mmCIF file of C-alpha atoms in Angstrom:
data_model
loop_
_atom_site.group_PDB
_atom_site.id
_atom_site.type_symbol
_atom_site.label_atom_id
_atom_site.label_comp_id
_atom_site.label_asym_id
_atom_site.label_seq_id
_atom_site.Cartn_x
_atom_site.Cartn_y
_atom_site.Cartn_z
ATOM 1 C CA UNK A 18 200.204 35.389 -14.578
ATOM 2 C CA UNK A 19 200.222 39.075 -13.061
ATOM 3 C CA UNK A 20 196.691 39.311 -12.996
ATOM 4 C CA UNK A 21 196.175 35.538 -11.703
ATOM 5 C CA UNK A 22 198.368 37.230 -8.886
ATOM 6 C CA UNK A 23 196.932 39.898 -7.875
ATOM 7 C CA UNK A 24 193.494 37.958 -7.981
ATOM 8 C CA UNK A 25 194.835 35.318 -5.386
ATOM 9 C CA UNK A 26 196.568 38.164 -2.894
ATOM 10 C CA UNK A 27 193.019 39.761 -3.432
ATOM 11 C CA UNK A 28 190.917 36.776 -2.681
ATOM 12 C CA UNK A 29 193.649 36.096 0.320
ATOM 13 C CA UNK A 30 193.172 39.792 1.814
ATOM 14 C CA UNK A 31 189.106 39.298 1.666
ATOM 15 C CA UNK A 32 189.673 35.923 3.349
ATOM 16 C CA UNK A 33 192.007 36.909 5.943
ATOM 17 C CA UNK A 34 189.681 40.826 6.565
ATOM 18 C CA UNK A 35 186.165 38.522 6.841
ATOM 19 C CA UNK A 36 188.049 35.375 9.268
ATOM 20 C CA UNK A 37 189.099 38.855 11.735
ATOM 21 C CA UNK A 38 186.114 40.635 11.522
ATOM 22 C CA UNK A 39 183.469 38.058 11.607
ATOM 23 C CA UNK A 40 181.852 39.196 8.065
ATOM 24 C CA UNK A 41 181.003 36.391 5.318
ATOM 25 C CA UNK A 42 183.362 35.821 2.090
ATOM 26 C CA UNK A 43 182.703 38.293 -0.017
ATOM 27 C CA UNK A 44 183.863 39.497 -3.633
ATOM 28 C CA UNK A 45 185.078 42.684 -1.822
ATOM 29 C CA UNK A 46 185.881 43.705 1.200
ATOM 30 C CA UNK A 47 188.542 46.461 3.023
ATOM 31 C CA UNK A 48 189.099 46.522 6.491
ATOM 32 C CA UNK A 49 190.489 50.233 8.254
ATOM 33 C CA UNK A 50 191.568 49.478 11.929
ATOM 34 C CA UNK A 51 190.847 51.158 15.105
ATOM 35 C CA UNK A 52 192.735 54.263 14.829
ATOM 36 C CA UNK A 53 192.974 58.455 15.536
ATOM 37 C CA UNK A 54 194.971 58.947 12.773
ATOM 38 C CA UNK A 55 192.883 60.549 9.496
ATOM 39 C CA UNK A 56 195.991 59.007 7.267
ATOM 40 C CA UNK A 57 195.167 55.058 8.357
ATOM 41 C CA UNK A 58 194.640 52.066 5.502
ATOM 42 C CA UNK A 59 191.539 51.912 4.255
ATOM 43 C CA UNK A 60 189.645 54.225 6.267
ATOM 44 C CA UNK A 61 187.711 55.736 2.871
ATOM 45 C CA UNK A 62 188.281 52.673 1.000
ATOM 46 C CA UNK A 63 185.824 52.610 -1.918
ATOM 47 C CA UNK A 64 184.727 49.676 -4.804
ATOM 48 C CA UNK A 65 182.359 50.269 -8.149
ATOM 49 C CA UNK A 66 179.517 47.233 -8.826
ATOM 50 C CA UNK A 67 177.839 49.061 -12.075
ATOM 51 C CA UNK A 68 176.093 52.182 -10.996
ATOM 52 C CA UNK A 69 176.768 51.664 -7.211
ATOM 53 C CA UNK A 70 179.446 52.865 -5.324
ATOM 54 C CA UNK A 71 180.817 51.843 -2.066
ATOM 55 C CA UNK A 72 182.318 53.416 0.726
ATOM 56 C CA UNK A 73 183.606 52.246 4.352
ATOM 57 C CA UNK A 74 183.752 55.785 4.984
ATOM 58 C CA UNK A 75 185.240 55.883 8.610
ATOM 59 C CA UNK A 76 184.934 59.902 8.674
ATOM 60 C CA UNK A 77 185.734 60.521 12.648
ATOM 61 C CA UNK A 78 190.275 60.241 12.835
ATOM 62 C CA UNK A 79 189.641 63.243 10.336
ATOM 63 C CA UNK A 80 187.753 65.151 13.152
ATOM 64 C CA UNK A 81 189.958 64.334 15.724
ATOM 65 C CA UNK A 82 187.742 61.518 17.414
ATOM 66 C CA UNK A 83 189.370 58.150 17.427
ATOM 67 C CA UNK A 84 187.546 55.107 15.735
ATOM 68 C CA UNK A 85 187.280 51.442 16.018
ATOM 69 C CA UNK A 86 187.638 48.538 13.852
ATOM 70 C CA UNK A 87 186.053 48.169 10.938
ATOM 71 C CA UNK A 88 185.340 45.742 7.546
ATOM 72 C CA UNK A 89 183.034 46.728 5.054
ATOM 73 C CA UNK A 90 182.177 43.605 1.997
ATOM 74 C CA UNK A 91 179.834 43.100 -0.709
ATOM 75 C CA UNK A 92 178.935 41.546 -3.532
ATOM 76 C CA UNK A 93 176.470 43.709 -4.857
ATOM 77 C CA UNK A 94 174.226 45.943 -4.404
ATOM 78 C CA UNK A 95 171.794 43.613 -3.431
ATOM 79 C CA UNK A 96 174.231 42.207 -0.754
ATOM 80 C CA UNK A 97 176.287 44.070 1.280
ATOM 81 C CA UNK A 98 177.142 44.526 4.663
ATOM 82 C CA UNK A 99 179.878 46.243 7.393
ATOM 83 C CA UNK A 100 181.011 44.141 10.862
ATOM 84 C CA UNK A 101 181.983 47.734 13.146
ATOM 85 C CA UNK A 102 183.368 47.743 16.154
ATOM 86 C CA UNK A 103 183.127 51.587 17.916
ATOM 87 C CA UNK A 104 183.875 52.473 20.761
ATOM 88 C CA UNK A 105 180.772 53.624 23.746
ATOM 89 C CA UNK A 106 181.542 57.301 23.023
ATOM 90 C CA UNK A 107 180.153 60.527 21.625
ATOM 91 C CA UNK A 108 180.400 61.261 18.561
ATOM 92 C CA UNK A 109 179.375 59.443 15.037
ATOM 93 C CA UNK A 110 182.591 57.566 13.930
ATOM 94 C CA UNK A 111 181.721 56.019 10.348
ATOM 95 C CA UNK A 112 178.959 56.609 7.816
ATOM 96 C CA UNK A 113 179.946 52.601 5.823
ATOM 97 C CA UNK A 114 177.417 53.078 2.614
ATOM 98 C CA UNK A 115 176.103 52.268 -0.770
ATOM 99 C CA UNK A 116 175.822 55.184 -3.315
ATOM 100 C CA UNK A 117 174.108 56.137 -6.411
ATOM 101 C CA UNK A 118 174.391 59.151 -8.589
ATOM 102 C CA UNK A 119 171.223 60.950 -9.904
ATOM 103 C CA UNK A 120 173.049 64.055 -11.469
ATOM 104 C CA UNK A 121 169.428 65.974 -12.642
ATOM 105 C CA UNK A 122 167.049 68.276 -11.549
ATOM 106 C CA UNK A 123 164.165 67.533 -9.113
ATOM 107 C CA UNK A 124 161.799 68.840 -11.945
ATOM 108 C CA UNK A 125 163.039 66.784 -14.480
ATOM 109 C CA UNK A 126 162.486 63.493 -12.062
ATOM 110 C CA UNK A 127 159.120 61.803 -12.921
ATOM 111 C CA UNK A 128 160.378 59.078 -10.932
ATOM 112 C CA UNK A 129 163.281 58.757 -8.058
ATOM 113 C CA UNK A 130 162.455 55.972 -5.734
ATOM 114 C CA UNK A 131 164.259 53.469 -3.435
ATOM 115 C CA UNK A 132 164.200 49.813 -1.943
ATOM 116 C CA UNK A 133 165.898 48.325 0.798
ATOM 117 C CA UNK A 134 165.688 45.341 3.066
ATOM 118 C CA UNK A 135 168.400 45.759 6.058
ATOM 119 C CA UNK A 136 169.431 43.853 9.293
ATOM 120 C CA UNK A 137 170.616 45.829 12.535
ATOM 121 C CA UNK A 138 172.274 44.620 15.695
ATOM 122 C CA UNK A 139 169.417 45.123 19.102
ATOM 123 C CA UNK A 140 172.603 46.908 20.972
ATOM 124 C CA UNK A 141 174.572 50.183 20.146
ATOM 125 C CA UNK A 142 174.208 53.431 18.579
ATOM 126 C CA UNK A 143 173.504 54.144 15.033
ATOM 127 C CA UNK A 144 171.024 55.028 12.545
ATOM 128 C CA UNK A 145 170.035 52.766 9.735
ATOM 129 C CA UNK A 146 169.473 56.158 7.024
ATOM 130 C CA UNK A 147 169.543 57.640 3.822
ATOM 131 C CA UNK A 148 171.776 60.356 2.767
ATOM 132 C CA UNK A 149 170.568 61.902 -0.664
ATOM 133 C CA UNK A 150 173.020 65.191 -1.314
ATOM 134 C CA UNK A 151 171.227 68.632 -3.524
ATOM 135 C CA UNK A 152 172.609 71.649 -4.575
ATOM 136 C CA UNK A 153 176.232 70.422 -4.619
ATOM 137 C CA UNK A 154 176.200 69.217 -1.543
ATOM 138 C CA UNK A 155 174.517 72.543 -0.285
ATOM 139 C CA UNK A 156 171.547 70.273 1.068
ATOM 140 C CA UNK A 157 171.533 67.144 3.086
ATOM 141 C CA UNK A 158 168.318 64.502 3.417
ATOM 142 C CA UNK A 159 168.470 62.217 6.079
ATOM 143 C CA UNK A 160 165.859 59.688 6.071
ATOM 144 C CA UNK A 161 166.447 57.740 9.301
ATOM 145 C CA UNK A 162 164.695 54.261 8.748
ATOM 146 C CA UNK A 163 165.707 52.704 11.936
ATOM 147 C CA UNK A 164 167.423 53.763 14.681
ATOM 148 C CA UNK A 165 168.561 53.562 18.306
ATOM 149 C CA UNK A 166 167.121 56.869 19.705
ATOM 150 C CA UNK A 167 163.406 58.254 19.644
ATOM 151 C CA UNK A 168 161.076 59.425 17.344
ATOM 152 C CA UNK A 169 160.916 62.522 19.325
ATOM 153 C CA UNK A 170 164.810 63.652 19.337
ATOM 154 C CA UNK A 171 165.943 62.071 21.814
ATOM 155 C CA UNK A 172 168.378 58.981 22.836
ATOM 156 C CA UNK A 173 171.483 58.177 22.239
ATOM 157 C CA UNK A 174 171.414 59.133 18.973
ATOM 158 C CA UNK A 175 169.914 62.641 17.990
ATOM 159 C CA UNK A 176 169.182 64.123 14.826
ATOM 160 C CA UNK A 177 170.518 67.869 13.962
ATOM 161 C CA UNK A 178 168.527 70.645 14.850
ATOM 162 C CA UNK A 179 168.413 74.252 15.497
ATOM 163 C CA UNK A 180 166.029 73.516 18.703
ATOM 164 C CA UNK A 181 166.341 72.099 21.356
ATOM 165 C CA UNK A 182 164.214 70.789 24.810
ATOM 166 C CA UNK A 183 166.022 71.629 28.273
ATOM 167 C CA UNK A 184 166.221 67.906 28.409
ATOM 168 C CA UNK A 185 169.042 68.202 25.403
ATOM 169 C CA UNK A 186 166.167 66.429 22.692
ATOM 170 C CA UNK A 187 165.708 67.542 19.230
ATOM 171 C CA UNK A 188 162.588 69.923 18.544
ATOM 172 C CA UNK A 189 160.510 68.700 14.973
ATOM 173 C CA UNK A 190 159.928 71.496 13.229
ATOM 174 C CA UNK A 191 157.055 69.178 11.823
ATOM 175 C CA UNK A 192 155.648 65.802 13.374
ATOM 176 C CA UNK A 193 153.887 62.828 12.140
ATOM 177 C CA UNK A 194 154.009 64.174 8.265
ATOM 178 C CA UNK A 195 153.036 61.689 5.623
ATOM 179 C CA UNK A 196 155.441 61.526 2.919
ATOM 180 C CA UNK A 197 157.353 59.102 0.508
ATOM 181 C CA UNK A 198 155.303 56.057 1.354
ATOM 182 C CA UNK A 199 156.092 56.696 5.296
ATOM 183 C CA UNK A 200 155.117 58.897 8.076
ATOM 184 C CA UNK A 201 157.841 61.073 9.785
ATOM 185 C CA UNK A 202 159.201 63.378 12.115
ATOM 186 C CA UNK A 203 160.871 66.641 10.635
ATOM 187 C CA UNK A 204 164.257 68.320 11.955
ATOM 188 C CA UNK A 205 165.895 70.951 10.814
ATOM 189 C CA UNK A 206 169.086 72.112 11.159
ATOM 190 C CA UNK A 207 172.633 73.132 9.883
ATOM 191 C CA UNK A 208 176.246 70.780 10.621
ATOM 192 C CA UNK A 209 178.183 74.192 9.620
ATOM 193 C CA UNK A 210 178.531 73.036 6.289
ATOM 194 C CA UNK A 211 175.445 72.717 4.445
ATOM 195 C CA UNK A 212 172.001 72.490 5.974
ATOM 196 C CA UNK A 213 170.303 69.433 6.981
ATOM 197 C CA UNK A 214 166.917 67.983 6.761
ATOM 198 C CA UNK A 215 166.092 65.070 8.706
ATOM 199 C CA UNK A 216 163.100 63.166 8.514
ATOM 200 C CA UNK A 217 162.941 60.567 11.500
ATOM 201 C CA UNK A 218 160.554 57.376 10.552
ATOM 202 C CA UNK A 219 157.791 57.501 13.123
ATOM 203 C CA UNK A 220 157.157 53.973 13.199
ATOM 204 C CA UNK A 221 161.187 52.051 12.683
ATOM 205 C CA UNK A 222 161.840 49.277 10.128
ATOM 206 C CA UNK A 223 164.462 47.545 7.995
ATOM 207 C CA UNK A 224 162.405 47.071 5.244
ATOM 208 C CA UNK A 225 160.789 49.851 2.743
ATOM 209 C CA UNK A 226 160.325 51.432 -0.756
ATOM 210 C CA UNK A 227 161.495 55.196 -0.386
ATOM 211 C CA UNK A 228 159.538 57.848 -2.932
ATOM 212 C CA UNK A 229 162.394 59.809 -2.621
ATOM 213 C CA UNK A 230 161.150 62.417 -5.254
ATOM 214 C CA UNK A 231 158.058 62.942 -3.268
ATOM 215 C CA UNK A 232 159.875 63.887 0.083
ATOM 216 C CA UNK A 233 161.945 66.190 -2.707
ATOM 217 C CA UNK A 234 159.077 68.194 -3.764
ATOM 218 C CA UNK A 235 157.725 68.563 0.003
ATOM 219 C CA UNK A 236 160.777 70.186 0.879
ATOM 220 C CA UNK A 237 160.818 72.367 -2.279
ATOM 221 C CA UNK A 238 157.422 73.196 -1.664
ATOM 222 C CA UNK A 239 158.288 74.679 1.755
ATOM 223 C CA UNK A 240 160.760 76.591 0.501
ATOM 224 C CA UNK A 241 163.699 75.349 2.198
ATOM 225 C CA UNK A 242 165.220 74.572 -0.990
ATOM 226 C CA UNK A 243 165.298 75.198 -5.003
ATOM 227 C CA UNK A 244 164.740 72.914 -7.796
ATOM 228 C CA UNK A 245 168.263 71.847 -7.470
ATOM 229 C CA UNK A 246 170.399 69.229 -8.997
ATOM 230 C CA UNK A 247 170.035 65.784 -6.914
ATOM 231 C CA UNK A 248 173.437 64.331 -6.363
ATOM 232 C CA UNK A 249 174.110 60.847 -4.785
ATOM 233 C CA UNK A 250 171.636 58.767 -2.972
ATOM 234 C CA UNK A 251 173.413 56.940 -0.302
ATOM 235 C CA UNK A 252 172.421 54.530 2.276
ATOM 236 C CA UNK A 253 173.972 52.788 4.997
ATOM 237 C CA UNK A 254 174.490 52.456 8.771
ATOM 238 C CA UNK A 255 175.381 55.774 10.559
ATOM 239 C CA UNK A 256 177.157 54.143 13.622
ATOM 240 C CA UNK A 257 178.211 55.939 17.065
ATOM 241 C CA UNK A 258 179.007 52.879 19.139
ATOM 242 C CA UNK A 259 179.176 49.067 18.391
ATOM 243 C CA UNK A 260 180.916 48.129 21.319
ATOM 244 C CA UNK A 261 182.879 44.498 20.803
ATOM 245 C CA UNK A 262 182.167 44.214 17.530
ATOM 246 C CA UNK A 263 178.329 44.599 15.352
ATOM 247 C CA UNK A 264 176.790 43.271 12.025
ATOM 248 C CA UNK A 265 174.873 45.617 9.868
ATOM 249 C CA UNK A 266 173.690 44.225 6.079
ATOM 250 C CA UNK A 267 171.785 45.157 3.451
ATOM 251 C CA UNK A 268 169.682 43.131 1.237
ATOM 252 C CA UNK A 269 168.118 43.920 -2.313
ATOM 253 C CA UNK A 270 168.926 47.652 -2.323
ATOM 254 C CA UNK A 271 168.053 49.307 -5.620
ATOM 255 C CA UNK A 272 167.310 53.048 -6.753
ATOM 256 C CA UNK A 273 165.281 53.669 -9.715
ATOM 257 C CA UNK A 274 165.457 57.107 -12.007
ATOM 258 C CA UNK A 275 163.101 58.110 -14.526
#
C-alpha cells in the first residue's frame, strides 16, 4: 500500500507540474519555479531511464542571476522535452538535458556517435547543443546544432571566445571545417573553469547523426587536447530567454559506444 502511495502522489505531482506548465503527461517530470535563490525545489532535479540521465539543471540562482519557471518530463530517451519560461535578460539561465556516460579513452573509441531529432520554439534565446565533458571536466565540446544567433558569433546568443570583433561578435579560430558528418564554425575559448571548444553548425537543424569521435580526434590532432578520458555526452536546450513560456523536445536521441 506504501508504494501504491507514493505512485499516485507521483502520478498526481506529474499531472498537476504538466496542467501548469503546458508540457504533455509524462512518466517523469519536476518543475523548479522562477526564483534567485540557488537553494529552490527542484532546480537540479535529476531521473535515471537505463543509461540516460536527466537533468533540469536550472544553473543561473547559483550565479546570482534570477531564473524563470521551469518543467522538465520524459519518458525516455527517445522522448523528452522542457516547457521554460526565462526571463528577456543576459545571461544563460538553465542548461535542461539528457546525459550519457562514456568513461574511456578517445583512443580506445572505434566508435562514439550520436542521433537526435529536436523541436525549438521560432522566438527566444537558446542554443539547441551538445555538451560532451574530457579530461575530468578539464575540456568542454559544444556542438551547437541550432540556435538563435549567427554562424559568425554574433546575436543574441554568442559562443565563448578569446576574440572578439569591435562589434562584440565571436572571432572562429576556424570557419566552415568539415567534421562529424557536419560543417562548422570553430571558437575557442576558456569560462574560467575549464576551456571550451565550440563548434557552431554552419548550416542549423533539429535533426542529425553526430560522429562525435571524429570531431574528438580533430581536436586532439590540433593539439588543444590529450587522448583523454571522455566523460558524459549531454544534450539539451541551452536557454537565455523564453519569455511567457517555450517548448523545447527531443525525439529518438541515442548515443552509441564501441
Amino acid at each position: 500500500m506504501e508504494s501504491t502511495h507514493r505512485q499516485l502522489l507521483a502520478a498526481a505531482f506529474v499531472t498537476l507540474a504538466c496542467a501548469a506548465s503546458g508540457a504533455q503527461a509524462a512518466t517523469w517530470a519536476a518543475s523548479s519555479p522562477a526564483t534567485s535563490s540557488c537553494s529552490a525545489s527542484n532546480l537540479f532535479a535529476t531521473w535515471s531511464y537505463g543509461s540516460y540521465g536527466f537533468n533540469n539543471d536550472v544553473w543561473s540562482p547559483c550565479s546570482n542571476l534570477a531564473a524563470g519557471a521551469q518543467t522538465i518530463w520524459a519518458n525516455s530517451n527517445a522522448d523528452w522535452g522542457v516547457w521554460s519560461d526565462q526571463p528577456n535578460t543576459g545571461g544563460i539561465k538553465s542548461y535542461p538535458h539528457i546525459s550519457y556516460t562514456v568513461n574511456r579513452t578517445i583512443s580506445s573509441l572505434a566508435t562514439l556517435t550520436s542521433t537526435v531529432s529536436a523541436t525549438t520554439p521560432s522566438g527566444g534565446a537558446w542554443e539547441s547543443t551538445y555538451d560532451i565533458w574530457v579530461g575530468n571536466n578539464a575540456h568542454e565540446i559544444m556542438l551547437w546544432l541550432n540556435y538563435t544567433g549567427t554562424p559568425g558569433g554574433c546575436g543574441n546568443v554568442k559562443p565563448i571566445s578569446y576574440n572578439w570583433t569591435s562589434a562584440g561578435c565571436a572571432i572562429p579560430v576556424y570557419t566552415n571545417v568539415s567534421v562529424g558528418g557536419s560543417t562548422w564554425n570553430v571558437y575557442r575559448g576558456n569560462n574560467g573553469n575549464n576551456m571550451v571548444y565550440s563548434f557552431l553548425r554552419t548550416t542549423k537543424t533539429n535533426n542529425t547523426t553526430v560522429d562525435v569521435r571524429a570531431i574528438l580526434n580533430y581536436l586532439k590532432n590540433l593539439g588543444w587536447m590529450g587522448d583523454l578520458v571522455v566523460g558524459d555526452v549531454q544534450y539539451g536546450f541551452e536557454i537565455t530567454s523564453s519569455a511567457g513560456g517555450m517548448n523545447f523536445g527531443s525525439k529518438n536521441f541515442s548515443v552509441t559506444v564501441k
